[in-house]
Short mmCIF file of C-alpha atoms in Angstrom, two decimals:
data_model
loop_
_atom_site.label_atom_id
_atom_site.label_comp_id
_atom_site.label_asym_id
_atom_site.label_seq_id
_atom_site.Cartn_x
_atom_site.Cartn_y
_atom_site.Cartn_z
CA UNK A 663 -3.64 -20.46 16.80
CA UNK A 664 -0.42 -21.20 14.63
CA UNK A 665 -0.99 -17.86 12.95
CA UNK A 666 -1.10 -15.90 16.30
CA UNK A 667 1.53 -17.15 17.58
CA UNK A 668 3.61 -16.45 14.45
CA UNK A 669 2.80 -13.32 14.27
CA UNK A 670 3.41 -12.65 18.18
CA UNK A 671 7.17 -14.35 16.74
CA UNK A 672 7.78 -11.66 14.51
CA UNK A 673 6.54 -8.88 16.87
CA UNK A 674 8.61 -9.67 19.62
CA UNK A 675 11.73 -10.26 17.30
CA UNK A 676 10.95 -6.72 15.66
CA UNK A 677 10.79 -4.90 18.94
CA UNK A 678 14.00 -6.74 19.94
CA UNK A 679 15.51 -5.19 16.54
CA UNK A 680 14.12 -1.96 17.10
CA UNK A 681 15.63 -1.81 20.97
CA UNK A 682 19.09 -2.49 19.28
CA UNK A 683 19.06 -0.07 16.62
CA UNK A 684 17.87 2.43 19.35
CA UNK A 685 21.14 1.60 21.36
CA UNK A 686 19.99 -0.88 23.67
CA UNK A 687 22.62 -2.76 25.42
CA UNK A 688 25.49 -0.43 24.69
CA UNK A 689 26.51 -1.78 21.62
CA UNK A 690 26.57 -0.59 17.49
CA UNK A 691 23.43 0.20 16.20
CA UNK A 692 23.87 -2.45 13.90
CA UNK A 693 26.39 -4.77 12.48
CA UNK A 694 27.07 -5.90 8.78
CA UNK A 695 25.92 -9.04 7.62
CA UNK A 696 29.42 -10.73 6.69
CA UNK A 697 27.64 -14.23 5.75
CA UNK A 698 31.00 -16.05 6.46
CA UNK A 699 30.72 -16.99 10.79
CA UNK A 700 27.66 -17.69 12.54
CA UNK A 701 26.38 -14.77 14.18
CA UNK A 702 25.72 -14.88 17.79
CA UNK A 703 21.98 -14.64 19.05
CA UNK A 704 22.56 -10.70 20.40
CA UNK A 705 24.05 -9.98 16.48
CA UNK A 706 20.92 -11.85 14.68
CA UNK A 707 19.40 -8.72 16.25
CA UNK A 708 21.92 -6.45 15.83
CA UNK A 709 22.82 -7.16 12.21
CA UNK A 710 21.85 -5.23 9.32
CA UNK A 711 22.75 -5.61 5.36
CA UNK A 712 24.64 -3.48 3.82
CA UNK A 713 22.99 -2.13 0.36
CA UNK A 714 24.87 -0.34 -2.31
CA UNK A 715 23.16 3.18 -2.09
CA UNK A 716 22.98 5.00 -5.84
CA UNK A 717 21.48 8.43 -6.18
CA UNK A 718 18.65 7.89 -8.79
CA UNK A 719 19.38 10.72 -11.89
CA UNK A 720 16.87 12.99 -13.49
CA UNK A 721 17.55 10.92 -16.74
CA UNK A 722 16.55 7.51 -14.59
CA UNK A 723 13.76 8.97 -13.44
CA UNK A 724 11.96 10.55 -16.34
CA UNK A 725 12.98 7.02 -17.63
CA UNK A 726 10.42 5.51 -14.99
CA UNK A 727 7.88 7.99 -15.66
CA UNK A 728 7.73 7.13 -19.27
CA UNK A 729 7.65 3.33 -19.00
CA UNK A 730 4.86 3.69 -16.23
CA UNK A 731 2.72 5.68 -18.76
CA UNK A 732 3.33 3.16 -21.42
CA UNK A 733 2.81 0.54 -19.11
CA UNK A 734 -0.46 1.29 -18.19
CA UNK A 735 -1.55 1.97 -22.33
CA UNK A 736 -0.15 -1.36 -22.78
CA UNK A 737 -2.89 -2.77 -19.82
CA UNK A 738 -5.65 -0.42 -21.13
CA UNK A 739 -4.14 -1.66 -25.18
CA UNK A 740 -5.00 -5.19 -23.76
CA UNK A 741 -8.57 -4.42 -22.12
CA UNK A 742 -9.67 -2.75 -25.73
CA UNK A 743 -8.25 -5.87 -27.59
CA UNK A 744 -10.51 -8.15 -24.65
CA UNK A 745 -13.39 -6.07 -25.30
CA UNK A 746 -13.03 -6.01 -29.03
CA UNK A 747 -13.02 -9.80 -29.09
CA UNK A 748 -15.80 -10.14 -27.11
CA UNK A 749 -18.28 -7.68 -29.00
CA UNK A 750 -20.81 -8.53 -31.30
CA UNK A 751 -21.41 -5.31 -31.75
CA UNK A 752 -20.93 -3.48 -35.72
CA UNK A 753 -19.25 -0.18 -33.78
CA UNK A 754 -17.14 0.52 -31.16
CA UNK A 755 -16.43 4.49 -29.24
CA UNK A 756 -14.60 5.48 -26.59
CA UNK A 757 -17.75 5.54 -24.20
CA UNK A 758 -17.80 1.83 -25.03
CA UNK A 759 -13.84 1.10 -24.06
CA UNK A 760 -14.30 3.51 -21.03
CA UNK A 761 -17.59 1.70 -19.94
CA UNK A 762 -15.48 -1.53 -19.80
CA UNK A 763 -13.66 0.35 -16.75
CA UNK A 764 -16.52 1.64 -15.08
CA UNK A 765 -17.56 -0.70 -12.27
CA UNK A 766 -17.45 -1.84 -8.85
CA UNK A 767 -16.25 1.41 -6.92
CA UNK A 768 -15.63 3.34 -10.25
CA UNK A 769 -19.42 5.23 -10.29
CA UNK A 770 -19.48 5.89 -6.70
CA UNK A 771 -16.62 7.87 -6.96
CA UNK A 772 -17.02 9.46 -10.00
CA UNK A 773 -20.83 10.20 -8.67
CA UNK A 774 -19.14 11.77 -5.07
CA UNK A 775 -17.16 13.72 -6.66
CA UNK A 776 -19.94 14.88 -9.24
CA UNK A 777 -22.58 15.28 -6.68
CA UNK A 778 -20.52 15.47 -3.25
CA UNK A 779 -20.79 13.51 -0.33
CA UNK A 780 -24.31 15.26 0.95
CA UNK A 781 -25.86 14.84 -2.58
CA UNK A 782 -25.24 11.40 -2.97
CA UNK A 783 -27.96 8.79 -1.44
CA UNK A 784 -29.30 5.78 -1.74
CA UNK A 785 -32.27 4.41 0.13
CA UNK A 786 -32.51 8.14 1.98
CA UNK A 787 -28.97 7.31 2.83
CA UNK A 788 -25.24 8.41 2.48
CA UNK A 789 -24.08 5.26 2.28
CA UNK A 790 -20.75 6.39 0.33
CA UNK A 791 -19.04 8.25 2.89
CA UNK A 792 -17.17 4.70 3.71
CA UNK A 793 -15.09 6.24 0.28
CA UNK A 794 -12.09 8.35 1.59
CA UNK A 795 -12.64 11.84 -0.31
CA UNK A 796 -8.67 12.66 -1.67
CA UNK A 797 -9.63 10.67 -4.85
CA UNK A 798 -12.94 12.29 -5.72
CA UNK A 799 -11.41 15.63 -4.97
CA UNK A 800 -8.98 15.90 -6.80
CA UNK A 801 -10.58 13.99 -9.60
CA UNK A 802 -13.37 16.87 -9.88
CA UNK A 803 -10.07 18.63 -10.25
CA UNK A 804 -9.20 16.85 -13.12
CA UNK A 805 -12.86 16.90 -14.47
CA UNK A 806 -12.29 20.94 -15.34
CA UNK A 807 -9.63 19.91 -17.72
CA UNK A 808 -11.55 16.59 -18.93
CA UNK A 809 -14.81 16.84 -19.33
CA UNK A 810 -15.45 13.47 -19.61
CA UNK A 811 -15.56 11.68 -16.00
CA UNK A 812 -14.37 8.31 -16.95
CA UNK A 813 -11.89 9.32 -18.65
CA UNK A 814 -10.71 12.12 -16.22
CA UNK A 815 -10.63 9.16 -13.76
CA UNK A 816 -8.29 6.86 -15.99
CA UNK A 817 -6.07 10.14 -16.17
CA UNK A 818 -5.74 10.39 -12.93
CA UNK A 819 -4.98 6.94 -12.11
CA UNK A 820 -2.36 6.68 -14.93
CA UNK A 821 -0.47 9.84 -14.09
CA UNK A 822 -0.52 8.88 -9.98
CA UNK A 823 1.08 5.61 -10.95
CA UNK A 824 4.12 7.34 -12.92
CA UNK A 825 4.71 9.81 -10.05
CA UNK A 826 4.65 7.12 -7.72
CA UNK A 827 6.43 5.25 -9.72
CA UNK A 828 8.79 7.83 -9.67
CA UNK A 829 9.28 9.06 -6.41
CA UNK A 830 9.13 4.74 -5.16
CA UNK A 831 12.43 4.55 -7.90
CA UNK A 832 13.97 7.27 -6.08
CA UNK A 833 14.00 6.02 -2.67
CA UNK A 834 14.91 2.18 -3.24
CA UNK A 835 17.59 3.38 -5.52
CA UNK A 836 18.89 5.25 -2.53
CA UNK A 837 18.24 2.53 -0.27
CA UNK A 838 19.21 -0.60 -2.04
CA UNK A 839 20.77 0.28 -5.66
CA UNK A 840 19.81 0.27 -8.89
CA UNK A 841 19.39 -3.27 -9.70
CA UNK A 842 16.89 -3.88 -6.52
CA UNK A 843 15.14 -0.69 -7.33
CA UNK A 844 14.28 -2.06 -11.07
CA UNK A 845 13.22 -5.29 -9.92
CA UNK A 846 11.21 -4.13 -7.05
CA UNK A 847 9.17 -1.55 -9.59
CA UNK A 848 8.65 -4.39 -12.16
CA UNK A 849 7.18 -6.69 -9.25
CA UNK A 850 5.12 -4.16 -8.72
CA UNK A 851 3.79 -3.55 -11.98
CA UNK A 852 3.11 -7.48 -12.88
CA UNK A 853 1.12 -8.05 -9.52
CA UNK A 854 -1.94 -10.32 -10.15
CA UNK A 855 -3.94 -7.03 -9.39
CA UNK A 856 -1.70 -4.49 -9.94
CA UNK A 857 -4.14 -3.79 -13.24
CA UNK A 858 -6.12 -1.41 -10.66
CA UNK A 859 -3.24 1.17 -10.89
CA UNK A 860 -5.32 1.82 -13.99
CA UNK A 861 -8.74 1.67 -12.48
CA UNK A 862 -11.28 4.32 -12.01
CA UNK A 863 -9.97 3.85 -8.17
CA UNK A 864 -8.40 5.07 -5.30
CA UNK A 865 -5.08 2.49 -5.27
CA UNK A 866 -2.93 4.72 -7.59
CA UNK A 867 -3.37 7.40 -5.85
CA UNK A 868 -2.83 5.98 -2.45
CA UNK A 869 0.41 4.24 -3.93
CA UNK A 870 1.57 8.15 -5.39
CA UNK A 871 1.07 9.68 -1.77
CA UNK A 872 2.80 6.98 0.30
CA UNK A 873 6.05 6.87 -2.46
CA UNK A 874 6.26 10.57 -1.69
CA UNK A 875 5.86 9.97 1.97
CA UNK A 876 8.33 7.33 1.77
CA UNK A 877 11.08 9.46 -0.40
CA UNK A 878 10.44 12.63 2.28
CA UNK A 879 11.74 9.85 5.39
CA UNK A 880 14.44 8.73 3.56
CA UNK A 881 15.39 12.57 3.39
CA UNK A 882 14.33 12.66 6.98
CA UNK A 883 12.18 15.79 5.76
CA UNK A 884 9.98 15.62 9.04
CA UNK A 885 7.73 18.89 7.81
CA UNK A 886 7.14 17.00 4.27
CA UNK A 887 6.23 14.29 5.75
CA UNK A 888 3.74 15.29 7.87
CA UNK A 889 2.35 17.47 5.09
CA UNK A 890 2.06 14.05 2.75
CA UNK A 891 0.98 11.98 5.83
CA UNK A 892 -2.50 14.13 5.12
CA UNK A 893 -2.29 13.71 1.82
CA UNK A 894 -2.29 9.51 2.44
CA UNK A 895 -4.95 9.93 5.52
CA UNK A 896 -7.41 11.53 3.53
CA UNK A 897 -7.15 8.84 0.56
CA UNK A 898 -7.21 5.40 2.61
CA UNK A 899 -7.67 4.62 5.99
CA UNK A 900 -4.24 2.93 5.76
CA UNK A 901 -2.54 6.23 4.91
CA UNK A 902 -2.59 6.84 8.81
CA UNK A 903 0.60 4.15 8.71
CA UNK A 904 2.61 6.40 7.22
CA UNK A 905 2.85 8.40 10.90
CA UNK A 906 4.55 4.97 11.86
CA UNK A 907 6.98 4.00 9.22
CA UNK A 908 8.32 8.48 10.42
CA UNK A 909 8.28 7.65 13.81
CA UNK A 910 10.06 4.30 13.07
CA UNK A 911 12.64 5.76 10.86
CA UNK A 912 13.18 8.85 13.30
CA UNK A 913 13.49 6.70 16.21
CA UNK A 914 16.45 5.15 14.54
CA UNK A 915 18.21 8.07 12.92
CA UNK A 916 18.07 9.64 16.94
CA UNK A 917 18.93 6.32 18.96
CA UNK A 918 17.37 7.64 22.60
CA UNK A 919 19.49 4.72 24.50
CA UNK A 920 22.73 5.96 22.70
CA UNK A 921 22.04 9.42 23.38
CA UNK A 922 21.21 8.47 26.78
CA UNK A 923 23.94 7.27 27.50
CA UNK A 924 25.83 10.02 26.06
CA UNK A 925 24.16 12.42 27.83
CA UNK A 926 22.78 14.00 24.99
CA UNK A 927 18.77 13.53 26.39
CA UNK A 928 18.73 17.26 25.78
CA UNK A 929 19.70 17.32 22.03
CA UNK A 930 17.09 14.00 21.26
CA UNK A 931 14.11 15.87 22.72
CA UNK A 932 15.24 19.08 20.72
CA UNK A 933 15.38 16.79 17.49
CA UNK A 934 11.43 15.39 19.24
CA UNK A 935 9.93 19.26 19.22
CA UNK A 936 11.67 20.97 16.42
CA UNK A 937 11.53 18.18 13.93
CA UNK A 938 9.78 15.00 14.98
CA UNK A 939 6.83 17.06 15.80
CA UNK A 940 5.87 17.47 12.03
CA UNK A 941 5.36 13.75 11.66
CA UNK A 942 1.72 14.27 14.22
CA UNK A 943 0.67 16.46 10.98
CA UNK A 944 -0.25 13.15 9.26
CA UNK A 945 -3.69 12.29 11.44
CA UNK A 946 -4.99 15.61 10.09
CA UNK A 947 -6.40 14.10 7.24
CA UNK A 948 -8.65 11.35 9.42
CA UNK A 949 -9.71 14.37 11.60
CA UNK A 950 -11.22 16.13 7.88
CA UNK A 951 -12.80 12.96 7.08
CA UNK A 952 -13.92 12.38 10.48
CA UNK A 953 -15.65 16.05 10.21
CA UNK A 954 -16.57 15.25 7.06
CA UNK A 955 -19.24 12.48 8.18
CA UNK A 956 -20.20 14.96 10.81
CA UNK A 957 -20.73 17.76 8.60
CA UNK A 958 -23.26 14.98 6.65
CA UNK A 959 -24.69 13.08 8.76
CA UNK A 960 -23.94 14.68 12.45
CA UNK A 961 -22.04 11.65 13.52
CA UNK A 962 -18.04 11.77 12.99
CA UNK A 963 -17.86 7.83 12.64
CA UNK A 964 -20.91 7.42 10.91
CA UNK A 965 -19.23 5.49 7.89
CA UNK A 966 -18.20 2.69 11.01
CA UNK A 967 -22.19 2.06 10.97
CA UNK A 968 -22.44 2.15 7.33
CA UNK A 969 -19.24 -0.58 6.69
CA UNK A 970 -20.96 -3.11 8.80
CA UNK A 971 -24.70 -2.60 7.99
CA UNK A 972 -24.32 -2.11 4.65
CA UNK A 973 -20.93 -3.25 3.33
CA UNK A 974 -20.72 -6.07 5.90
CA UNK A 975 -17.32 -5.19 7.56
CA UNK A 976 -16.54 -5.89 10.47
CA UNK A 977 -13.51 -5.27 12.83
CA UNK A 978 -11.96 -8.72 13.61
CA UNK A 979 -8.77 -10.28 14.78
CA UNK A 980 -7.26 -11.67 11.77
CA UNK A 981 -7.27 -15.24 12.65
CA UNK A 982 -10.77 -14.69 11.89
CA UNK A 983 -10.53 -13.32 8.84
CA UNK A 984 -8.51 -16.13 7.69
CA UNK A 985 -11.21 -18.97 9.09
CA UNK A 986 -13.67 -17.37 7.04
CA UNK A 987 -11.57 -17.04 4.14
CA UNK A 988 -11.22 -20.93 4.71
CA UNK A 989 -14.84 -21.77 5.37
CA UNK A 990 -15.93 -20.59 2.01
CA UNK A 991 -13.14 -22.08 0.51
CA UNK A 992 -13.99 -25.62 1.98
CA UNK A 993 -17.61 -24.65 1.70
CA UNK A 994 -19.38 -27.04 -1.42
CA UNK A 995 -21.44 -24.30 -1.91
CA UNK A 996 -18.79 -21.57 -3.22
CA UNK A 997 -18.20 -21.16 -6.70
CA UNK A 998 -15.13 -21.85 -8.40
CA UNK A 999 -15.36 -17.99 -9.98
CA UNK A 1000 -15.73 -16.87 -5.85
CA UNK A 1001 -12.58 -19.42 -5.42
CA UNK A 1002 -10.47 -18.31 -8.26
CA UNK A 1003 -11.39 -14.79 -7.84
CA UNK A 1004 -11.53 -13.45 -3.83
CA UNK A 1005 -10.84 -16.60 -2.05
CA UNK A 1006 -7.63 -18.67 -2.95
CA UNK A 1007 -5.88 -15.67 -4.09
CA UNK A 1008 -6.23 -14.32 -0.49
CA UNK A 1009 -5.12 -16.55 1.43
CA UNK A 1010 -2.27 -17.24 -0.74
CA UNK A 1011 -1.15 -13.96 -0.83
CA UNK A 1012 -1.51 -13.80 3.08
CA UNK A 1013 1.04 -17.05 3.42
CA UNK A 1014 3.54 -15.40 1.21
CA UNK A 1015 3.51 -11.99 2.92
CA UNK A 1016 4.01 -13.55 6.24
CA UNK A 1017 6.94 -15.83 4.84
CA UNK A 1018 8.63 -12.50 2.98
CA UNK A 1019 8.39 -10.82 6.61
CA UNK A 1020 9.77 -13.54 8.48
CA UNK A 1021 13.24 -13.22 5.52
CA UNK A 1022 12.86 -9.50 5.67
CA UNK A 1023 13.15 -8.84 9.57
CA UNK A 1024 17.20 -9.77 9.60
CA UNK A 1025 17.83 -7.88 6.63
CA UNK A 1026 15.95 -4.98 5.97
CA UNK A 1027 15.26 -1.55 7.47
CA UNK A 1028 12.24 -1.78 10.63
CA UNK A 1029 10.02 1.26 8.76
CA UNK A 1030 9.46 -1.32 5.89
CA UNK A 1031 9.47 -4.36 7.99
CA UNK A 1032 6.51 -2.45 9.90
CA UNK A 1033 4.55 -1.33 7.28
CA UNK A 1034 4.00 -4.74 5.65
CA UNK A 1035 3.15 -5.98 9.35
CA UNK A 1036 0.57 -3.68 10.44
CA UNK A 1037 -0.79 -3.20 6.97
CA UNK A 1038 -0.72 -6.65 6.28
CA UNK A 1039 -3.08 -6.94 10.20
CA UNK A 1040 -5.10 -4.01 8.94
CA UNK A 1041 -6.56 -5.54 5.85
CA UNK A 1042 -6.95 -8.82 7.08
CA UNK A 1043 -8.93 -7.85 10.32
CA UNK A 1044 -12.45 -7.16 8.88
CA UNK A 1045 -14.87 -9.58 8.12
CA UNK A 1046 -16.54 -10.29 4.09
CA UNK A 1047 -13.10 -9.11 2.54
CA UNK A 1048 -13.58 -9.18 -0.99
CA UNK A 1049 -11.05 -7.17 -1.65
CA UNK A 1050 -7.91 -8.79 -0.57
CA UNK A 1051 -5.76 -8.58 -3.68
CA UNK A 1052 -6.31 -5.31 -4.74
CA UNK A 1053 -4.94 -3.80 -1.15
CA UNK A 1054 -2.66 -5.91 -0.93
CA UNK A 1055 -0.95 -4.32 -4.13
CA UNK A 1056 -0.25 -1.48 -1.93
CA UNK A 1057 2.00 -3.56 -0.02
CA UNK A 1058 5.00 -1.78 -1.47
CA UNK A 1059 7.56 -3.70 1.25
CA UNK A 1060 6.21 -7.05 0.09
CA UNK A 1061 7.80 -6.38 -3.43
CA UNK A 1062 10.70 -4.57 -1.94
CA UNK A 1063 11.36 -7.76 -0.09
CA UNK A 1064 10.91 -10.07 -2.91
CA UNK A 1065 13.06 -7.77 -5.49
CA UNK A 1066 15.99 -8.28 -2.77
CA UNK A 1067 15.22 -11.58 -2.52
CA UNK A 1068 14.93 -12.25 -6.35
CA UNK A 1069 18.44 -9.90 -7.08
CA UNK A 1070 20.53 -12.91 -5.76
CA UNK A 1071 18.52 -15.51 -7.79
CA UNK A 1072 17.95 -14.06 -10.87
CA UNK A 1073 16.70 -16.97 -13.21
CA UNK A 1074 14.28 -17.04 -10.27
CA UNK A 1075 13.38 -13.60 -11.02
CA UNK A 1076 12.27 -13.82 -14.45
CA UNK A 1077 10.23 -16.87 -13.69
CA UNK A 1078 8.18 -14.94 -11.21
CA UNK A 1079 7.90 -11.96 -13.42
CA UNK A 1080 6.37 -14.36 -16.26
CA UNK A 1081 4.13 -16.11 -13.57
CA UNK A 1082 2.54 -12.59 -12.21
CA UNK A 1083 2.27 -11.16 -15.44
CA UNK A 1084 0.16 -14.08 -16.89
CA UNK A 1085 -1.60 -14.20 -13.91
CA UNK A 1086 -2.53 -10.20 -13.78
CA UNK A 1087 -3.47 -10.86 -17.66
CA UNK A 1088 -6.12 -13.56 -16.31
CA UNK A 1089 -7.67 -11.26 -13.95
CA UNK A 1090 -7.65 -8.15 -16.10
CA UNK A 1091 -9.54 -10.07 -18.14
CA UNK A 1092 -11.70 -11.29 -15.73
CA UNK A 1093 -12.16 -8.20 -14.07
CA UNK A 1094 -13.13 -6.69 -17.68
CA UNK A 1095 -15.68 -9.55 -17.95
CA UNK A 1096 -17.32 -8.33 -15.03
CA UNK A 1097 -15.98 -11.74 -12.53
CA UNK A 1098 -16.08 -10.78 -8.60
CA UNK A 1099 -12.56 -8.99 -8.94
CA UNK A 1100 -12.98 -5.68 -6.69
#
């Protein structure tokens, strides 16, 4: 009940926010954060930080597309020592290393895109059409160049990440300076489960086409982002947000109650149907994959039967999400790997998203504030989720946040950065081991 009404807390106080920066009430879109007099309950609303804003340079960002490669052989570095160690074996190949990397969701993907959606069954079945198809595409792609499927997999994940990495840079360094930018990327890249950036999965690419989404609304380039917004549809079901962080973001660059008021009605609903338009491209890509299942199995929603008779998900309202996450916690029956692994981790991570959001809604821009929100509701409102931790380091406002957050407290900061990067070295390893991280 607590959590409910929390979240119906930050809602309401969003909407408020929003209202304001739409020109509600006749006032300033905003007003800057002076930190000196208490601000009255109307500028608590109204207020908004003020960020230095530095225009990232080609030099910077080749910079972040190097240490994001070298990142990632540094993880995959580690997993080869891990496996080394732990092989009696007298030889060791590359099949061997790449094997290492080849679970959980790893073969169904590499199998979809080898064998397509319709040639993949099990049981008389195609169970696999719950996988969004951007990843396999493209990674069949990739295959022509590599013939090698595991590692045209780790290819693609690796070079996503830099471009995303790239393109994320970009953006924050326009919207909150260099120093915020660097620390938000390194958060990033020390999550507990950011090692699946590296994974024969779908999370690096997801992260690539949301940082491009995200760079084309900071240029309010309505057409690109449409265009991306298909891009992101077709590779998670979350991708669909990105039509919401645009119409959150173009909402506030064409306040309707200011315009309203200045009689300008007619030039907002030109900006609406010559520009805003573009943004409805995004839910393209859910209509291919819903034609997709049709084209397969005659149903357009047929994965929805598959997730819950199969994969055991269920649509739920969060709250219940997090009682079960607490029943098997409490339950004397659950293993301390299932603890360590799916079950702690999620609820912690749920607590400190929530907390973030609460600090972020006074002092950073609604799209982000938005995106953690719904995203944050999204994941945690199926039932059996095992994999809590690795969507959740798609979150990219939850590090924003916390690099803002850890800018003014910087020996706070480094003692985070050693924390996560321990703990993403513990569950690399696990996860090489073959413990329930998925």
């Amino acid at each position: 009940m607590i959590w409910s009404i929390l979240i119906v807390i930050l809602i309401v106080f969003w909407f408020i926010r929003l209202g304001y920066q739409m020109g509600y009430g006749g006032a300033a879109a905003s007003v800057p954060h002076s930190g000196k007099k208490p601000l009255l309950l109307r500028h608590i609303f109204q207020e908004q930080v003020s960020y230095p804003h530095e225009k990232a340079s080609p030099r910077e960002i080749l910079a972040v597309i190097v240490m994001a490669l070298l990142l990632r052989l540094a993880v995959y570095l580690v997993g080869l020592i891990f496996t080394l160690i732990h092989s009696d074996a007298a030889a060791f190949s590359l099949d061997d290393f790449l094997y290492t990397w080849n679970k959980w969701d790893a073969p169904h993907y590499i199998t979809i895109a080898r064998d397509g959606y319709a040639g993949y069954m099990e049981n008389g079945e195609h169970l696999f059409l719950v996988f969004f198809p951007l990843y396999p595409w493209i990674l069949k792609f990739v295959h022509i160049f590599i013939p090698n499927w595991e590692l045209a997999c780790l290819t693609l994940s690796t070079v996503s990440f830099a471009v995303g990495c790239s393109f994320f840079y970009a953006v924050l360094s326009e919207e909150y300076g260099r120093s915020i930018a660097r620390k938000t990327l390194v958060l990033l890249s020390v999550f507990p489960f950011s090692f699946f950036f590296g994974a024969m999965m779908t999370e690096s690419l997801f992260f690539c086409t949301m940082a491009i989404g995200f760079y084309f609304i900071k240029k309010h380039d309505w057409l690109s982002v449409g265009l991306t917004g298909i891009f992101c549809s077709l590779s998670r079901v979350q991708g669909i947000l990105l039509l919401g962080v645009a119409g959150v973001e173009f909402l506030t660059t064409y306040p309707f109650f200011t315009m309203y008021r200045e009689k300008r009605l007619k030039e907002f609903f030109k900006h609406v149907f010559t520009e805003g338009i573009f943004i409805l491209l995004a839910p393209i890509g859910n209509l291919i994959y819903f034609y997709l299942n049709y084209r397969v199995e005659g149903n357009p929603f047929q994965f929805t039967i598959y997730q819950s008779e199969h994969w055991f998900h269920d649509t739920t309202y969060f709250t219940s999400c997090l009682e079960e996450i607490i029943g098997y916690l409490t339950n004397p029956g659950t293993s301390n790997t299932l603890i360590m692994c799916i079950w702690l981790p999620e609820l912690i991570l749920f607590v400190i998203t929530i907390v973030l959001l609460a600090y972020g809604l006074t002092r950073h821009p609604l799209k982000y504030t938005a995106f953690l929100l719904v995203y944050t509701l999204v994941n945690y409102s199926v039932t059996f989720l095992i994999s809590g931790g690795r969507y959740m380091s798609c979150a990219f406002p939850l590090f924003i946040i916390g690099g803002e957050y850890l800018d003014r407290h910087p020996r706070l900061y480094h003692g985070v950065v050693i924390i996560s990067a321990m703990t993403m070295a513990m569950y690399l390893t696990g996860y090489l081991s073959g413990k329930q991280i998925m």
